Coordinates of C-alpha atoms in Angstrom, one line a residue:
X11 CA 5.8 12.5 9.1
X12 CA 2.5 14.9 9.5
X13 CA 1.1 15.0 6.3
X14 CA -1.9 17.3 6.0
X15 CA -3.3 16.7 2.7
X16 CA -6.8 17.4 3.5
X17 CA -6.0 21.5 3.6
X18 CA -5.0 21.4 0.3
X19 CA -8.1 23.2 -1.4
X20 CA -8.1 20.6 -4.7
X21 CA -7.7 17.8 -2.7
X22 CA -10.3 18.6 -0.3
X23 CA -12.6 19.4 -2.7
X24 CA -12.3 16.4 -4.6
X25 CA -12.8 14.3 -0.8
X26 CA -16.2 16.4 -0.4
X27 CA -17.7 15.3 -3.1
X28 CA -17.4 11.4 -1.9
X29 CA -20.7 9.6 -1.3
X30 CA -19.3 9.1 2.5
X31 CA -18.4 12.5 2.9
X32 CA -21.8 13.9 1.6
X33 CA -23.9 11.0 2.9
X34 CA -21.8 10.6 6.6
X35 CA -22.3 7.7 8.5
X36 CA -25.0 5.8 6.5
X37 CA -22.7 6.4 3.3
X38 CA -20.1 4.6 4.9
X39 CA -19.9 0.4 3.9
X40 CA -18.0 -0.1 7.4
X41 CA -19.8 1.5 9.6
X42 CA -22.6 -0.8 10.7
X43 CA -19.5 -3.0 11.9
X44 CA -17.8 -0.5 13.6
X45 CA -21.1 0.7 15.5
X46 CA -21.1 -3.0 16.5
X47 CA -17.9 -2.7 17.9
X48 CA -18.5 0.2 20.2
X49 CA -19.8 -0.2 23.8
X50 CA -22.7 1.7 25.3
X51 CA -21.7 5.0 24.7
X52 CA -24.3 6.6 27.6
X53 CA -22.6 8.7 29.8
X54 CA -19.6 8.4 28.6
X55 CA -16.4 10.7 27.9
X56 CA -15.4 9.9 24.5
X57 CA -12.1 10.9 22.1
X58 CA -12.0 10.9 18.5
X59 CA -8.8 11.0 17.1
X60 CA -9.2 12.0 13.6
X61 CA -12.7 13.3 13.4
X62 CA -13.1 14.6 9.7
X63 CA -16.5 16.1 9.5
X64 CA -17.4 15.0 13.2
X65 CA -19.8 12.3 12.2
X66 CA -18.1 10.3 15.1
X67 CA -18.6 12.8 17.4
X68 CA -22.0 13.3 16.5
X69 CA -23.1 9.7 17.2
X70 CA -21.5 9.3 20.4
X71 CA -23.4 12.1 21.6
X72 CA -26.7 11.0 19.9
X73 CA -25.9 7.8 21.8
X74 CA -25.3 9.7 25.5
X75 CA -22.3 10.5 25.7
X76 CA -21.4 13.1 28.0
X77 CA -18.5 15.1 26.6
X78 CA -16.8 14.3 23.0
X79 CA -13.0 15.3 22.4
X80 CA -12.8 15.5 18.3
X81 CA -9.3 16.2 16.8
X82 CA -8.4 16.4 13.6
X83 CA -5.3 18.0 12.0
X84 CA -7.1 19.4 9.2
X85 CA -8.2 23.1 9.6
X86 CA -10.6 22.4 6.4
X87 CA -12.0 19.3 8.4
X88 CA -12.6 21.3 11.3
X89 CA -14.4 24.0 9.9
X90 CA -16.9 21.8 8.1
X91 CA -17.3 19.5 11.7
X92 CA -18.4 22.9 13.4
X93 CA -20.2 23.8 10.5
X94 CA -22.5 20.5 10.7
X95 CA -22.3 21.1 14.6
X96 CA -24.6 22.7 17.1
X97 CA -23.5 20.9 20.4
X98 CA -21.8 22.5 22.9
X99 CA -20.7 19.0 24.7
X100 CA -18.4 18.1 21.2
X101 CA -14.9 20.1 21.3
X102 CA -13.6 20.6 18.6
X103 CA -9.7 21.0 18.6
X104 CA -6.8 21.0 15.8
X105 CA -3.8 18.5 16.3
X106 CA -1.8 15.2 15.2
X107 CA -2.7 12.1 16.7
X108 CA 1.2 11.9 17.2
X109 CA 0.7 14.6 19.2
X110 CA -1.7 13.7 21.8
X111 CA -1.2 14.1 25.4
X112 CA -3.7 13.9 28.2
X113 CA -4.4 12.9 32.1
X114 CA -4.3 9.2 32.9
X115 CA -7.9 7.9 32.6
X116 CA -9.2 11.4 31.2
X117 CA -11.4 9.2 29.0
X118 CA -13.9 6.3 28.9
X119 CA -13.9 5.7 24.9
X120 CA -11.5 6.0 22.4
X121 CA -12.7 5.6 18.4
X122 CA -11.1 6.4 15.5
X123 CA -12.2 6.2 11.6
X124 CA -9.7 5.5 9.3
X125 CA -6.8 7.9 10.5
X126 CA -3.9 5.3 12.3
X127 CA -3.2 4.3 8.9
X128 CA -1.6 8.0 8.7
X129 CA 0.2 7.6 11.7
X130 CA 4.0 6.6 11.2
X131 CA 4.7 5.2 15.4
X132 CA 1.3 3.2 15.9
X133 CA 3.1 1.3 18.9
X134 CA 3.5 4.8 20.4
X135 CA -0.2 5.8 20.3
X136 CA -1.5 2.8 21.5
X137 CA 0.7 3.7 24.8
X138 CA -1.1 7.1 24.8
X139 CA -4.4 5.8 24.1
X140 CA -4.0 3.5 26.5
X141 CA -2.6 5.8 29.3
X142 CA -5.7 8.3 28.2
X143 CA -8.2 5.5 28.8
X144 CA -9.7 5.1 32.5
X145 CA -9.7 1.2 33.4
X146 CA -12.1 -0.7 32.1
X147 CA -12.3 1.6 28.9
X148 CA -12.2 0.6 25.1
X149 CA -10.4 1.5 22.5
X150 CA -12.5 0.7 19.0
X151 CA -10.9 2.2 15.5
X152 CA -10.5 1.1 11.8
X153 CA -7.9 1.7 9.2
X154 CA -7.5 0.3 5.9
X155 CA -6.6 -3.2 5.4
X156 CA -3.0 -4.7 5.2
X157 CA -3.7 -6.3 2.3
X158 CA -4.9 -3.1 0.5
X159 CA -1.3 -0.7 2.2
X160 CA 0.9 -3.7 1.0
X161 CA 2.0 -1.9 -2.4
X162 CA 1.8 1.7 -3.1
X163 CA -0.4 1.3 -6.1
X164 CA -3.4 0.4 -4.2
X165 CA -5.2 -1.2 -7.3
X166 CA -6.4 -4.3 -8.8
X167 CA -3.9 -6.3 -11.8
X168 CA -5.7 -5.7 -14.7
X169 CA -6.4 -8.1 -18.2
X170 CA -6.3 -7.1 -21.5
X171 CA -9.8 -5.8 -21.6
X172 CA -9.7 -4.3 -18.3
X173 CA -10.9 -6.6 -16.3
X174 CA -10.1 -7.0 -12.5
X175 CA -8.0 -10.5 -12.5
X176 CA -6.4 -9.8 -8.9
X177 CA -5.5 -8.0 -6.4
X178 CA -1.6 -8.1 -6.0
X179 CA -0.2 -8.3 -2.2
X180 CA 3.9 -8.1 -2.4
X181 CA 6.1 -6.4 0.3
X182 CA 4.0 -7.4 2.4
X183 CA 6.5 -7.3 5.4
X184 CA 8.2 -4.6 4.4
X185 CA 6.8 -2.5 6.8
X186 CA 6.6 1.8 6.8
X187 CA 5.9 4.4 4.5
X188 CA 3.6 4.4 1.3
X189 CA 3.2 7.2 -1.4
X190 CA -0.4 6.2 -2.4
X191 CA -2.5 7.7 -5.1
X192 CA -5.6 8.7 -3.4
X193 CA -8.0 11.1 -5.2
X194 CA -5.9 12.1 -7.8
X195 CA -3.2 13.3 -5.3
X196 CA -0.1 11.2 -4.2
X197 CA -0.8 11.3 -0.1
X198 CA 1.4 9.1 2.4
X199 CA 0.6 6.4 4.0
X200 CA 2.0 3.9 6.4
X201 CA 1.7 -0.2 5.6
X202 CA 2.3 -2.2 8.2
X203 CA 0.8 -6.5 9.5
X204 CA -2.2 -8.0 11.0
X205 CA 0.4 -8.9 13.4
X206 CA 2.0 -5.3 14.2
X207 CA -1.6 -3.7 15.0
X208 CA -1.9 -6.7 17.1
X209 CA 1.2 -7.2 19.4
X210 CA 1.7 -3.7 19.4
X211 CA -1.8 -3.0 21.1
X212 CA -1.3 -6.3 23.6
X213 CA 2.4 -4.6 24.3
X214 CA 0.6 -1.6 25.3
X215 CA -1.9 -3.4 27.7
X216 CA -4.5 -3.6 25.6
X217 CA -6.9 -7.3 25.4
X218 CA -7.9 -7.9 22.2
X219 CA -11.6 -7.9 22.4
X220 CA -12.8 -8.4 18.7
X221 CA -11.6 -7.9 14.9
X222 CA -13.2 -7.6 12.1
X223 CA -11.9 -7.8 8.0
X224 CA -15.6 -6.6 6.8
X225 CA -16.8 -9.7 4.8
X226 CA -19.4 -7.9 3.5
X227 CA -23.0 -9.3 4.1
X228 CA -26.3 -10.2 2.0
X229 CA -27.9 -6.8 2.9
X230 CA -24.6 -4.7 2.1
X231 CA -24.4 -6.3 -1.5
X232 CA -27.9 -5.7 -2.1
X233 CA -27.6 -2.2 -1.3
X234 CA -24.4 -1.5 -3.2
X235 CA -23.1 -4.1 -5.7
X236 CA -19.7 -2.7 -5.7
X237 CA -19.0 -4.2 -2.4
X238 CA -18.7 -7.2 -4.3
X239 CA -15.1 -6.8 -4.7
X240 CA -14.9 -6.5 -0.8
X241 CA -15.7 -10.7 -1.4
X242 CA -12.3 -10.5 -2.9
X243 CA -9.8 -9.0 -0.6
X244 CA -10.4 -7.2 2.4
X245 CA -9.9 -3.3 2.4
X246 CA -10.9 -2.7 5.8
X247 CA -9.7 -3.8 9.2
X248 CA -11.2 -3.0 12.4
X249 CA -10.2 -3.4 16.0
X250 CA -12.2 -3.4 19.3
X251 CA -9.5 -3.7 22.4
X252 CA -10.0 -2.8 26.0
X253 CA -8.4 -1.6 28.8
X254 CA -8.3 -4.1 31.5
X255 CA -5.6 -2.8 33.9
X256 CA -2.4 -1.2 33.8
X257 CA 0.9 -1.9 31.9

């Protein structure tokens, strides 16, 4: 299922007035571990699948990159990428990461920012991403954490005077869709293991180069105190794989 939430005008209002989408990149708690992740971008042809506002994109090129791919299904995301944009090397283009089809090897990089956790058949874009990827290349991309899709509610278990006792993980392998509340708007989501993300990127060809659950670090709880729930349970889970020969 292509949900497109993000045209919605309340709803994408509502997402433009989070810190990360007004502050980008540097507003965004798991981004320092996600540029980690990334190889030398120089020279590079890179694809974004599921650029939002083209922060991605952005950096790649700020990094040397020679071309950048960005798609997003969201007209709304789109327009505000181009707006932010004045780079003839980033293309822009509308479409569902279901959806993607291009040349064997057309690519050197493939990133993504919180999107696969939208995408029903993740087994089946790891194949395209894979086939899309020259040898040699990387695929490097973060969606939210298993532990945080498990049940719909998305939300802590809460005592009498609403404080945060737990965070509840049940159906844990019950894998598939999720009608989260997300900004005041029910949107749908897809749950599914550490082990599925895993074995369905080694299925696809993929070595499994690094992972990351975002601990979060000295510096990041001295900047935001907030991410001291993030000691607690894990909302993020990142993924650094590469391409080392064919299927």
């Amino acid at each position: 299922m292509k949900e497109n939430k993000y045209d919605d005008p309340e709803f994408f209002d509502r997402y433009s007035r989070m810190p990360r989408s007004q502050g980008g990149l540097d507003a965004a708690g798991e981004w320092p571990a996600l540029r980690a992740m990334l190889p030398p971008l120089d020279g590079k042809r890179v694809l974004d699948l599921g650029c939002g506002y083209g922060w991605h994109a952005r950096y790649a090129r700020e990094q040397g990159a020679a071309s950048v791919l960005a798609i997003d299904l969201s007209e709304k995301m789109l327009e505000r990428a181009r707006e932010l944009t004045d780079d003839p090397a980033i293309d822009f283009r509308r479409g569902a990461i279901e959806d993607i089809a291009f040349l064997p090897g057309e690519f050197d990089v493939v990133l993504s920012s919180l999107a696969f956790h939208y995408v029903g058949d993740f087994a089946a874009a790891a194949v395209k991403v894979h086939d899309a990827l020259a040898d040699g290349g990387s695929f490097v991309f973060s969606v939210e954490h298993p532990i945080f899709t498990a049940l719909p509610a998305q939300d802590w278990q809460y005592g009498t005077n609403g404080e945060k006792l737990h965070w509840p993980v049940d159906r844990y392998h019950d894998q598939g869709l999720r009608s989260a509340r997300f900004l005041g708007s029910d949107v749908i989501k897809y749950h599914r293991t550490v082990s599925t993300y895993l074995n369905a990127l080694l299925a696809a060809g993929f070595s499994i180069r690094q992972l990351s659950e975002l601990a979060p670090t000295a510096e990041m709880l001295e900047r935001n105190p907030a991410w001291a729930e993030e000691v607690r349970r894990p909302m993020f889970f990142l993924i650094a794989a590469d391409k080392t020969g064919r299927r």
